[in-house]
Coordinates of C-alpha atoms and ligand atoms in Angstrom, one line a residue:
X1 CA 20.6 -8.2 -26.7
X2 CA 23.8 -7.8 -24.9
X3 CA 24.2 -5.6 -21.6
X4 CA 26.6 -3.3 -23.7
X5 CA 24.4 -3.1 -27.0
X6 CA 21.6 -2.0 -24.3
X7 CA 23.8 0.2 -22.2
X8 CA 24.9 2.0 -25.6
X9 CA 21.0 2.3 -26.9
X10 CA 20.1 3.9 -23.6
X11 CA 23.4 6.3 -23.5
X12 CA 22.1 7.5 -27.1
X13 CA 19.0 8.9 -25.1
X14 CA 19.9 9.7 -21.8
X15 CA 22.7 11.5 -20.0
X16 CA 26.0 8.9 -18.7
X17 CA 25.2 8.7 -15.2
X18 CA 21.4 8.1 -16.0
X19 CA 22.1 4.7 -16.7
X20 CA 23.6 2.1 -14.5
X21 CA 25.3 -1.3 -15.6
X22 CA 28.1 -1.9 -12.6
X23 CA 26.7 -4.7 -9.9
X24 CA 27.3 -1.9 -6.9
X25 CA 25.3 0.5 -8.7
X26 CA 22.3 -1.9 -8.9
X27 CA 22.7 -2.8 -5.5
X28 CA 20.4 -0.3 -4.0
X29 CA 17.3 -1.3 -6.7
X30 CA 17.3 -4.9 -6.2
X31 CA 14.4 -5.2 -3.7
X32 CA 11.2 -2.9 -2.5
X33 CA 10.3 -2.9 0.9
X34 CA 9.9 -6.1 0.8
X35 CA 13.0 -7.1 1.3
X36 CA 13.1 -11.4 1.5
X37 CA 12.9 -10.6 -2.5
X38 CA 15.8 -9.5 -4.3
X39 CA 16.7 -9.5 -8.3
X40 CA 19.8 -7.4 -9.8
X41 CA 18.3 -5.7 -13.5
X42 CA 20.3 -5.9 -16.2
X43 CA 20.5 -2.1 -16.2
X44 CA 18.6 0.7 -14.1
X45 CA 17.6 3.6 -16.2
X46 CA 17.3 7.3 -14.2
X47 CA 14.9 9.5 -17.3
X48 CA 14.9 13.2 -16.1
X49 CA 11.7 14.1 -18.3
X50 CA 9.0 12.4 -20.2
X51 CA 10.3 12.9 -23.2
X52 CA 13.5 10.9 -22.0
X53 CA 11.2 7.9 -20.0
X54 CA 9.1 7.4 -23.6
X55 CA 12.8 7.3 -25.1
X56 CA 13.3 4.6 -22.9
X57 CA 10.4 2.7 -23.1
X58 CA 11.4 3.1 -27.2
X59 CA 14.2 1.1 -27.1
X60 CA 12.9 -1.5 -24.6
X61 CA 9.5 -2.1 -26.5
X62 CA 11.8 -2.6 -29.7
X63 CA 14.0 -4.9 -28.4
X64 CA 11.6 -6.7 -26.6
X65 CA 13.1 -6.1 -22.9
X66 CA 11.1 -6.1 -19.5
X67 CA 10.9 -2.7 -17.4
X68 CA 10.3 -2.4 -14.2
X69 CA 8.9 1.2 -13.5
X70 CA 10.0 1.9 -9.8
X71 CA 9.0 5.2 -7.4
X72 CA 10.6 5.4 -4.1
X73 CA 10.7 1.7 -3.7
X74 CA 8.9 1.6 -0.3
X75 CA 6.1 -0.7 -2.2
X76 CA 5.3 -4.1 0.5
X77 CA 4.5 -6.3 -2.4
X78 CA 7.8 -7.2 -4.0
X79 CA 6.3 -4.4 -7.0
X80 CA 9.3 -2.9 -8.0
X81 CA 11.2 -5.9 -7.9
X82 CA 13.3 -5.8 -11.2
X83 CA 13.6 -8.5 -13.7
X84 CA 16.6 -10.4 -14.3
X85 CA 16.5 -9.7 -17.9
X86 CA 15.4 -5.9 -18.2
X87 CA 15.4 -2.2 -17.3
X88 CA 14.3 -1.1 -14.0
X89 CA 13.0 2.7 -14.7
X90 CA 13.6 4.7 -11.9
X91 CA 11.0 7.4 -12.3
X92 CA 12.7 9.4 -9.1
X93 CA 14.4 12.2 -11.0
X94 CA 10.8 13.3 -12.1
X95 CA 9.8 15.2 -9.0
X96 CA 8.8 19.0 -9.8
X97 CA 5.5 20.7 -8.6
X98 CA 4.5 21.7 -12.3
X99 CA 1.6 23.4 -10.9
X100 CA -0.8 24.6 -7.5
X101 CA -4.3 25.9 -8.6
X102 CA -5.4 27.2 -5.1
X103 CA -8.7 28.1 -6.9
X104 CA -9.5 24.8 -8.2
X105 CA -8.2 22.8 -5.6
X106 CA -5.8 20.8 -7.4
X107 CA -1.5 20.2 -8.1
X108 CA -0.2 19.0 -10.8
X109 CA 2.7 16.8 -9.8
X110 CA 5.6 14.4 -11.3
X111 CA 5.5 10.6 -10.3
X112 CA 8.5 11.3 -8.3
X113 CA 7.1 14.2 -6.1
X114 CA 7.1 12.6 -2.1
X115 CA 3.1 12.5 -0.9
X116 CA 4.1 14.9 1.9
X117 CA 5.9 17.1 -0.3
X118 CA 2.2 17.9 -2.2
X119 CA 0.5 18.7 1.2
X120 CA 4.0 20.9 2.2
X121 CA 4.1 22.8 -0.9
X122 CA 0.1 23.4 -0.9
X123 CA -0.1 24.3 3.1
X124 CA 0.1 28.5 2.5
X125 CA -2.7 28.2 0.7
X126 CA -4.3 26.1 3.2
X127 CA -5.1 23.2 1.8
X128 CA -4.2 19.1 1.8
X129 CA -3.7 15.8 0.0
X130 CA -5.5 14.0 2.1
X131 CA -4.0 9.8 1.3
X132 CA -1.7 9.4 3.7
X133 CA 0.1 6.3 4.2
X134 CA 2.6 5.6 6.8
X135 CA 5.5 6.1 4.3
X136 CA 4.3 9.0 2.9
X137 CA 7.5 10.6 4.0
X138 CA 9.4 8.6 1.4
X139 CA 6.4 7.0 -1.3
X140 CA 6.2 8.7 -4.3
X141 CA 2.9 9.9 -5.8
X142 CA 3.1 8.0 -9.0
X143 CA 3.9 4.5 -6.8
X144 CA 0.8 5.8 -4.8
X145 CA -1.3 6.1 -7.9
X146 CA -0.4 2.1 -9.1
X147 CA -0.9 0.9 -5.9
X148 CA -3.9 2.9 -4.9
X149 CA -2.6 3.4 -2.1
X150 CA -4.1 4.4 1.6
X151 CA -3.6 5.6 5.0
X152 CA -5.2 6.6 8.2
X153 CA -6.9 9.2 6.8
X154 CA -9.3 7.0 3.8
X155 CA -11.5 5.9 6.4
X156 CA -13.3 9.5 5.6
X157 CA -11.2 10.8 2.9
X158 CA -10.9 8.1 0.9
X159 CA -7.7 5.8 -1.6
X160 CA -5.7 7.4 -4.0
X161 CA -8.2 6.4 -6.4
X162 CA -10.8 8.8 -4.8
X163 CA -8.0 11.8 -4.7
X164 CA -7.0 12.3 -7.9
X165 CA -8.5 13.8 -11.4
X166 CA -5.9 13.0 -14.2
X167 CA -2.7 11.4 -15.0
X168 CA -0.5 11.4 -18.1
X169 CA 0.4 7.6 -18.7
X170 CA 2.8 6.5 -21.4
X171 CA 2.1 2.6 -23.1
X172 CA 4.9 0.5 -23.3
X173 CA 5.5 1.9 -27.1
X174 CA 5.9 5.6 -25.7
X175 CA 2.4 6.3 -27.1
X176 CA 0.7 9.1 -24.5
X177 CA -2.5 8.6 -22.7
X178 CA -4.1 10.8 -21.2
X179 CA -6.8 9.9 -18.5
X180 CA -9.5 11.6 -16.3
X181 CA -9.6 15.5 -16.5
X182 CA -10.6 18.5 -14.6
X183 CA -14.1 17.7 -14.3
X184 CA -15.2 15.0 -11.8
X185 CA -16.8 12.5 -14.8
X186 CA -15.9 12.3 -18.4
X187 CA -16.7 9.7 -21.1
X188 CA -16.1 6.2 -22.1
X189 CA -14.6 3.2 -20.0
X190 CA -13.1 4.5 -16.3
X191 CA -9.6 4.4 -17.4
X192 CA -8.4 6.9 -14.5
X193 CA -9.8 3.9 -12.6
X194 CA -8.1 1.3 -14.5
X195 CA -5.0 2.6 -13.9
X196 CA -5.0 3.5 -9.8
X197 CA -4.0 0.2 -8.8
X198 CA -2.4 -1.5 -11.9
X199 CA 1.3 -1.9 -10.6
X200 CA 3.0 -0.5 -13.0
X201 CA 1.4 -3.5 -15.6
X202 CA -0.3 -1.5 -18.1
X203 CA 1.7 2.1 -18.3
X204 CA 4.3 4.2 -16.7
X205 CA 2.7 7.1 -15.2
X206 CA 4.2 10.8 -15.9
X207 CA 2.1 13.3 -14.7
X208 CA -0.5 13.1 -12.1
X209 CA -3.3 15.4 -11.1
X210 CA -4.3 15.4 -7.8
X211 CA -7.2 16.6 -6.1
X212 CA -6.2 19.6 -2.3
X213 CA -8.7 19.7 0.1
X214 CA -9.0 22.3 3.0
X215 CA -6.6 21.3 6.4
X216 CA -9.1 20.6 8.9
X217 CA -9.6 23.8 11.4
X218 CA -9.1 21.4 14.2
X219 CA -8.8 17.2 15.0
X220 CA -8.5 15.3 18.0
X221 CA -7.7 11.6 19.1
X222 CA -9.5 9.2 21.8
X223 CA -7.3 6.9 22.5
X224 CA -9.1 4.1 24.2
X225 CA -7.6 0.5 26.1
X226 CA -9.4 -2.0 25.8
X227 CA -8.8 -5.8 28.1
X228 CA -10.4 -7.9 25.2
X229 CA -9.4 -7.3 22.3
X230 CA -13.4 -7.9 21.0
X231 CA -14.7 -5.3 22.8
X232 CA -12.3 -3.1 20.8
X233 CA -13.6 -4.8 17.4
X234 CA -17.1 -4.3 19.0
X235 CA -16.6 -0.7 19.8
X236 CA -15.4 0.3 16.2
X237 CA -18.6 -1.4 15.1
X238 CA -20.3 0.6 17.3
X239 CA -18.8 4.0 16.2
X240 CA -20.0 3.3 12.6
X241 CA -23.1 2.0 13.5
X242 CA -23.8 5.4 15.2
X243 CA -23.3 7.2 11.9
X244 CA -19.9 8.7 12.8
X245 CA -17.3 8.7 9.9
X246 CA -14.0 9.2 12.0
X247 CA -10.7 10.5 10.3
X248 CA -9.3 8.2 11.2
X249 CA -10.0 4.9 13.7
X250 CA -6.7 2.6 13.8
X251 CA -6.5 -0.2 16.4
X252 CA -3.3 -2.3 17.7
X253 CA -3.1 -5.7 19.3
X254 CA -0.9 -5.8 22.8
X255 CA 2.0 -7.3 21.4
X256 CA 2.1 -4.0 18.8
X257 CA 1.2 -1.2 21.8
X258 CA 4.6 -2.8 23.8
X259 CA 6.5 -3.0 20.9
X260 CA 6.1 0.6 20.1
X261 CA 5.3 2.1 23.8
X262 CA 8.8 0.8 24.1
X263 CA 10.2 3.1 21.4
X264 CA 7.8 5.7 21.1
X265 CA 6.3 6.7 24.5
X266 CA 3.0 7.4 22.9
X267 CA 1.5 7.0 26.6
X268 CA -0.3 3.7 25.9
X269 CA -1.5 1.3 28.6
X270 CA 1.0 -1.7 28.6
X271 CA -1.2 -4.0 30.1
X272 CA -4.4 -3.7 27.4
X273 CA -5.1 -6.5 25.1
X274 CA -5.6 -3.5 22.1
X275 CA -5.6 0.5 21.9
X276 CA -7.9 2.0 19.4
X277 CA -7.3 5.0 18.4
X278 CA -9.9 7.6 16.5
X279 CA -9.7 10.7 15.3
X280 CA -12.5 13.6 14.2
X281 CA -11.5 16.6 12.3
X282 CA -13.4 19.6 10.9
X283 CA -14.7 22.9 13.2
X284 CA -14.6 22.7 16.3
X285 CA -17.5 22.5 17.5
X286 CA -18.3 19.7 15.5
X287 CA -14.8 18.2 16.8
X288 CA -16.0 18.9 20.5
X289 CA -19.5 17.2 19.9
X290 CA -17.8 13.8 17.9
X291 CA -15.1 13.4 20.6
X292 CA -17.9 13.6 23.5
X293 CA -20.2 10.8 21.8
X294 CA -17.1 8.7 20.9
X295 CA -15.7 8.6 24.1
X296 CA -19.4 7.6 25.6
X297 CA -19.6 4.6 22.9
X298 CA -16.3 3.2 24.1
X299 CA -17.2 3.2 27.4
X300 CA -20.5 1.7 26.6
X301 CA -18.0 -0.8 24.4
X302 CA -16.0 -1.4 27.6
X303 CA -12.9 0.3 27.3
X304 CA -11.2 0.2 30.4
X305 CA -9.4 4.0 30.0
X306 CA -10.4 6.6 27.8
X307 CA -8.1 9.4 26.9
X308 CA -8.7 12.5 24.9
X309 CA -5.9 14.9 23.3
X310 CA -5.9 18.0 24.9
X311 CA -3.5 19.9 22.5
X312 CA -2.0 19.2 19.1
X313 CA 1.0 17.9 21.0
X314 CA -0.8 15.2 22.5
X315 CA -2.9 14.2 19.5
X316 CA 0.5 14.1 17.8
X317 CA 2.1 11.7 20.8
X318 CA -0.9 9.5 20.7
X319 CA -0.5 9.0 16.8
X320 CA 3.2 8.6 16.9
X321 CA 2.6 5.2 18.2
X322 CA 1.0 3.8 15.8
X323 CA 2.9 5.3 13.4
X324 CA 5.9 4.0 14.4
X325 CA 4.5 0.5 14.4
X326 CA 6.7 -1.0 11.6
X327 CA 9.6 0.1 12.7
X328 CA 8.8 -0.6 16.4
X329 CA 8.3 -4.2 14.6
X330 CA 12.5 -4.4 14.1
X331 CA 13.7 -3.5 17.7
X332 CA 11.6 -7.1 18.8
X333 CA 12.1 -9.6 16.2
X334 CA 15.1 -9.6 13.3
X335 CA 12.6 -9.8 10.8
X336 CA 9.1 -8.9 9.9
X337 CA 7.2 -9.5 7.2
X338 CA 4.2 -7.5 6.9
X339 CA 0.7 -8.5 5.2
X340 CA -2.5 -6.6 4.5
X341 CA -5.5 -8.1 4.1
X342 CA -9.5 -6.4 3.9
X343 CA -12.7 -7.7 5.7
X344 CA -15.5 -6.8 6.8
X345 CA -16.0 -5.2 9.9
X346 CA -18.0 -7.3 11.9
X347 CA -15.5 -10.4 11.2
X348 CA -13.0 -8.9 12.9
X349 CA -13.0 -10.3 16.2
X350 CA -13.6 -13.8 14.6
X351 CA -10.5 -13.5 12.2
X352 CA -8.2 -12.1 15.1
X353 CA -9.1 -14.9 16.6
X354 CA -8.1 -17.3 13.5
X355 CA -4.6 -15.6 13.4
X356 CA -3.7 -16.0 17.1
X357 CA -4.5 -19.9 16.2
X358 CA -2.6 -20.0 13.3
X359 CA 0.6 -18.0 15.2
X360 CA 0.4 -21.2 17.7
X361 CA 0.2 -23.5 14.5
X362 CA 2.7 -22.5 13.2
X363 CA 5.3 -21.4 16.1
X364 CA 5.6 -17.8 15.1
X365 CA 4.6 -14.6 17.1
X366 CA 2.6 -11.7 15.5
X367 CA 1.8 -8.6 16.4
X368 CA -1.5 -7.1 15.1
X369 CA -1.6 -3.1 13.6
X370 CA -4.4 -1.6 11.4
X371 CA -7.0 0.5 10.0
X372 CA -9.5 -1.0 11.9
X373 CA -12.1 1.5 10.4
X374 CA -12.0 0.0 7.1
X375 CA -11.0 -3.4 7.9
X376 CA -7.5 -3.3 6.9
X377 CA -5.6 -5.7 8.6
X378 CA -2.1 -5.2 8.8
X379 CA -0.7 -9.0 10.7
X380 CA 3.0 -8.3 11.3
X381 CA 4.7 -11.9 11.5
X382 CA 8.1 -11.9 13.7
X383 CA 10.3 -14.2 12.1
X384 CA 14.4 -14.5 11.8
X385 CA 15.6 -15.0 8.1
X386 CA 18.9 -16.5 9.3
X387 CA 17.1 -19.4 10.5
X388 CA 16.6 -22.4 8.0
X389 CA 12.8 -23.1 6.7
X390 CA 11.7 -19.9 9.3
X391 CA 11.0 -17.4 6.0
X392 CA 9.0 -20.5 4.2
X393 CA 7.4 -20.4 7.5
X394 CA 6.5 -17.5 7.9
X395 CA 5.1 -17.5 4.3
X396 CA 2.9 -20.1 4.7
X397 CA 1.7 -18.5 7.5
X398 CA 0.8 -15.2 5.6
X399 CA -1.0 -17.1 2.8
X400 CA -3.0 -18.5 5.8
X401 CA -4.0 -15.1 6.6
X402 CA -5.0 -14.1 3.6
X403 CA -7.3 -16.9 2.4
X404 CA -9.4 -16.4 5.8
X405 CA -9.5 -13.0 4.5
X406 CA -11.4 -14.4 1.3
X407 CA -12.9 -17.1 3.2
X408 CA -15.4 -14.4 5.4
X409 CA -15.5 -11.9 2.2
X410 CA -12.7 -9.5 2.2
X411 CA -9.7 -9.5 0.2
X412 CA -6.4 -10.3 -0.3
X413 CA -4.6 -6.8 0.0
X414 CA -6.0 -3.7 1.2
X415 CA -3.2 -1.2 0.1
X416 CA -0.1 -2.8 -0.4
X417 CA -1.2 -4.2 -3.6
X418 CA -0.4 -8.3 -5.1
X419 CA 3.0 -7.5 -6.3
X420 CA 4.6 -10.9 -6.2
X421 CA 3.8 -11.5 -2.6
X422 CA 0.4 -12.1 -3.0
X423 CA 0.3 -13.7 -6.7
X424 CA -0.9 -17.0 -5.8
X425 CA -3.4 -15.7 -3.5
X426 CA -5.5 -14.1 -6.4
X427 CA -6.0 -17.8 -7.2
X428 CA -8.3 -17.6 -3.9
X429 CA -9.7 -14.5 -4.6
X430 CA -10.6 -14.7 -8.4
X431 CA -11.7 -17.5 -10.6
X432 CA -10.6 -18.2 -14.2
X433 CA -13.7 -15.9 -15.9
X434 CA -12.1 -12.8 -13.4
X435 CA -8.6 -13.5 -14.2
X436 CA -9.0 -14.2 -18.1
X437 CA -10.9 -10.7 -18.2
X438 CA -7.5 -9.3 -16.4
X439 CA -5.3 -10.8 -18.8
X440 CA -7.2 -9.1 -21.9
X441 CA -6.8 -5.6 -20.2
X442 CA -3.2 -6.6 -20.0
X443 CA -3.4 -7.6 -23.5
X444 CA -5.0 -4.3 -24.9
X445 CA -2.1 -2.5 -23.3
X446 CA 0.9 -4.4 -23.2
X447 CA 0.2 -7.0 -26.1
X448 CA 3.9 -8.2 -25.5
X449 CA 3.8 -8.5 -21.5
X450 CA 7.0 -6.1 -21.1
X451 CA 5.5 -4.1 -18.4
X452 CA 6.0 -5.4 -15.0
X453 CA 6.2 -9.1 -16.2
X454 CA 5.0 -11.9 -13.5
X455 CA 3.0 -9.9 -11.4
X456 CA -0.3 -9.1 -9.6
X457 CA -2.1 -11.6 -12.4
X458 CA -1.3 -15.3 -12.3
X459 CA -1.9 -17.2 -15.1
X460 CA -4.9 -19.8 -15.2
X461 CA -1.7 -22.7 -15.4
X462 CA -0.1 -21.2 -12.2
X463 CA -3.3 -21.3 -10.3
X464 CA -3.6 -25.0 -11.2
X465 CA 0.2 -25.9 -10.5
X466 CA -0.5 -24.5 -7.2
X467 CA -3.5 -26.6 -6.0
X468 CA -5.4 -22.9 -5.6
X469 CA -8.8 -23.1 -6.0
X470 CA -11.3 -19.6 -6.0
X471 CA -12.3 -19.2 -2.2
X472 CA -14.7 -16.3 -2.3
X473 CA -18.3 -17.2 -1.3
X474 CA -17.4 -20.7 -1.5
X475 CA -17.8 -21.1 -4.7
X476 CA -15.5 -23.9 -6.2
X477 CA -14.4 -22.1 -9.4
X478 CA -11.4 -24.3 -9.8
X479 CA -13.0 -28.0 -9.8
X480 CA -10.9 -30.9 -9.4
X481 CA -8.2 -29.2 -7.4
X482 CA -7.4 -29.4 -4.0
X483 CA -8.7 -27.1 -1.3
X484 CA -6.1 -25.0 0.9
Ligands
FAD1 C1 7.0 1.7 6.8 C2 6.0 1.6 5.6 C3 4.7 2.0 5.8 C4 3.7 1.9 4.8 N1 2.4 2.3 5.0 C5 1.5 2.3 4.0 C6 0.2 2.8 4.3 O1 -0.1 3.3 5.3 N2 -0.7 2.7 3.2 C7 -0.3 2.2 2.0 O2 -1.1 2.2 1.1 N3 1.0 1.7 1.8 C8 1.9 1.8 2.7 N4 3.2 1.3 2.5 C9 3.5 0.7 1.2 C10 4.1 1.7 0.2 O3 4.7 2.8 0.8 C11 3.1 2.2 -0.8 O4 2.6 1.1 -1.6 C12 3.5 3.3 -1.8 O5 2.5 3.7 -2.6 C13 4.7 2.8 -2.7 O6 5.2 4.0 -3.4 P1 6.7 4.0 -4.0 O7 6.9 5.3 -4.6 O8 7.6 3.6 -2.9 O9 6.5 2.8 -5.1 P2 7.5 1.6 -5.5 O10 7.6 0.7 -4.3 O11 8.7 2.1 -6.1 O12 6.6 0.9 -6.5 C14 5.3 0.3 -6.2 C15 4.6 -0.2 -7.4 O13 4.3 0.9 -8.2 C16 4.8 0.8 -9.5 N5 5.2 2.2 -9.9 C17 5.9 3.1 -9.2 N6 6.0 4.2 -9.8 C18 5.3 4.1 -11.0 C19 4.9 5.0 -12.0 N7 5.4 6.2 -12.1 N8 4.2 4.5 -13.1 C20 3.7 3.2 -13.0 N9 4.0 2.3 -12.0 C21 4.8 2.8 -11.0 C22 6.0 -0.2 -9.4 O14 6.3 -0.8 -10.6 C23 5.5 -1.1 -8.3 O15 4.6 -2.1 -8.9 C24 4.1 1.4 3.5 C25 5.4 1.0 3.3 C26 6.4 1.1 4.3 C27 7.8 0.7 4.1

């Protein structure tokens, strides 16, 4: 089909400025937040309703064209990339607050609604969504739901996938689903499940239900320094290990507390190898009591200076740094890229370890932020684009990362999702029985692969072209090929 055959079909449906053909117009949608990717669509489609995105997905599904669905495109997987030869479906005209049930405890939201736009509109009434990632100024809900996406906060409150109760999802035919419900379990297969976390491959979400929870009365930080960094990994160990679910428990390396003491003046101590950071939230009593027996354990751990907030001001100024971590990242090196990887918590020191090798290996700094409470590594590599072979480099290096992940039992992303970052690592971290079962889900949905084409599941073929072999437990579920 021809760019002005397709431009005319999707004119019949939507309004004259909701579709965009001219190269400056596509400009903005050619990459995510993950920038070293970029891919003009043929055409970017901007639905108002769902009646106008199943219109859309109409004419595509008939004509056999790709679509992209994008939110806010703040994704860190290449997710929303577009595809040279379709429709990228902005879904970020669909952003009303259809409805707050104070009673219930739930919103009923468009994809396009902000994250911190459901916890604004919901705070006279008290209440909270709790998933906060970093972006959550900018992510949209429905990107949230197909990346299942986290924050500081999932240590205790949980992923997106824990937060919400229904979604309306439309197929790639326009056909409606309608998933989960108001009550916490219904019948058959999981498919609220299903689709948290399925990029955008197996339906365009249109409607999502989420799940308010009551702001805590009160929450505090420790912020604790630390000389070695694996007396910090010990001490968030130790926190768990004495049955204390923080709200939060985030840890930086002491390349990241420079980079952002610099920029934020959070008040961290320049010469520690790592700041930790936890939080505890609820009454304030119980607040009181938590802070007390945290602040003992990470003296016991050997923190070298122990702070507690005093006033919401402070807590605020101690979180600021951390929050401020990416873009701290872009004031010291031209170029960052970004990965997220899951282990398990006693690995931590011994995988922190494996990356400050691998930074020597391969001649690259990195600075180390993350949600230490759940594992969640977040390895910033510093590299400079403009420089030949330094982006391969720097790739290389991230793949690395992430098959260590695998190799002591975590996983390849812990938030970000695979996108098309992280497609040949699911060669490490699945075998060919895992990704086949993938491929039928696919297949029950999207029988003609339209949705999202080219990402998050690699093909059995690509895994071999790529020398990748399954990783996880050792196992060699690829035999015959090389190892990494
Ligand atoms: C500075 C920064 C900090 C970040 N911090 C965090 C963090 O703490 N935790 C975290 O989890 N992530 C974080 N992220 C990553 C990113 O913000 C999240 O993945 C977020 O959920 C993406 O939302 P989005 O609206 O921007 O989605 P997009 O980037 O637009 O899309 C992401 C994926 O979702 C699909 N998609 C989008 N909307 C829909 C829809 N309606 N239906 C079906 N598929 C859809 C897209 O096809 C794509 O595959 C961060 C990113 C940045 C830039």
């Amino acid at each position: 089909m021809s760019l002005a055959e397709l431009v005319a079909s999707l004119r019949a449906v939507l309004p004259c400025d909701a579709v965009l053909h001219e190269i400056e117009d596509l400009r903005p949608y050619e990459c995510d937040g993950l920038s070293a990717y970029r891919q003009l669509p043929m055409a970017v489609a901007l639905p108002q309703d769902e009646a106008e995105v199943a219109a859309v997905l109409r004419i595509c599904h008939a004509r056999k064209i790709p679509v992209v669905a994008r939110g806010a495109g703040t994704g860190l997987s290449g997710g929303a990339l577009p595809h040279e030869q379709g429709v990228l479906l902005s879904l970020a005209r669909l952003k009303r607050i259809l409805e707050v049930d104070p009673i219930a405890r739930t919103a009923r939201v468009q994809p396009g609604v902000r994250n911190l736009a459901i916890s604004e509109a919901v705070a006279p009434y008290g209440l909270h969504y709790a998933p906060d990632p970093s972006s959550q100024i900018a992510c949209s809900i429905g990107g949230n739901v197909a990346e299942n996406s986290g924050g500081v906060h999932c240590l205790k409150y949980g992923l997106t996938v824990h937060n919400i109760l229904g979604l309306r999802v439309l197929t790639m035919t326009g056909a409606i689903l309608e998933v989960g419900g108001a009550c916490l379990d219904s019948p058959g297969y999981d498919l609220l499940a299903l689709m948290t976390g399925s990029e955008g491959m197996l339906g365009v979400v249109t409607e999502v239900t989420v799940k308010l929870i009551p702001r805590p009365e009160c929450a505090r930080v420790a912020m604790a320094a630390f000389d070695d960094i694996r007396k910090a990994a010990d001490a968030v160990a130790s926190v768990i290990g004495a049955g204390i679910i923080p709200a939060g428990m985030e840890m930086m390396d002491g390349v990241a507390a420079r980079a952002v003491e610099a920029y934020a003046h959070a008040g961290y101590d320049l010469t520690a190898a790592a700041i930790l950071l936890c939080e505890a939230d609820g009454a304030a009593e119980e607040v009181e009591d938590e802070m007390h027996r945290v602040e003992r354990i990470m003296q016991m751990s050997g923190a070298v200076d122990v702070r507690l907030s005093g006033s919401e001001a402070e807590r605020l100024r101690f979180w600021a740094g951390r929050k401020a971590a990416f873009p701290a990242a872009g004031r010291i090196s031209p170029d960052y890229y970004c990965m997220d990887g899951t282990i398990p918590r006693n690995r931590l020191a011994e995988v922190l370890g494996g990356i400050e090798a691998l930074s020597a290996e391969y001649g690259l700094r990195c600075m180390n932020v993350f949600h230490a409470g759940d594992g969640n590594l977040h390895p910033l590599i510093l590299y400079d684009a403009s420089r030949p072979g330094e982006l391969e480099r720097t790739e290389r290096f991230g793949a690395r990362i992430l098959e260590m992940c695998v190799r002591v039992g975590g996983t390849i992303t812990g938030e970000h999702g695979v996108g098309i970052e992280k497609i040949d690592q699911m060669c490490a971290q699945f075998g060919p029985g895992e990704l086949e079962a993938f491929h039928a889900v696919k297949a029950a949905f999207d029988p003609d692969a339209l949705l999202n084409p080219g990402k998050a599941v690699p093909t059995l073929r690509r895994c071999a072209e790529h020398g990748a072999m399954h990783v996880h437990g050792g196992t060699d579920r690829f035999p015959g090929l090389p190892r990494f």
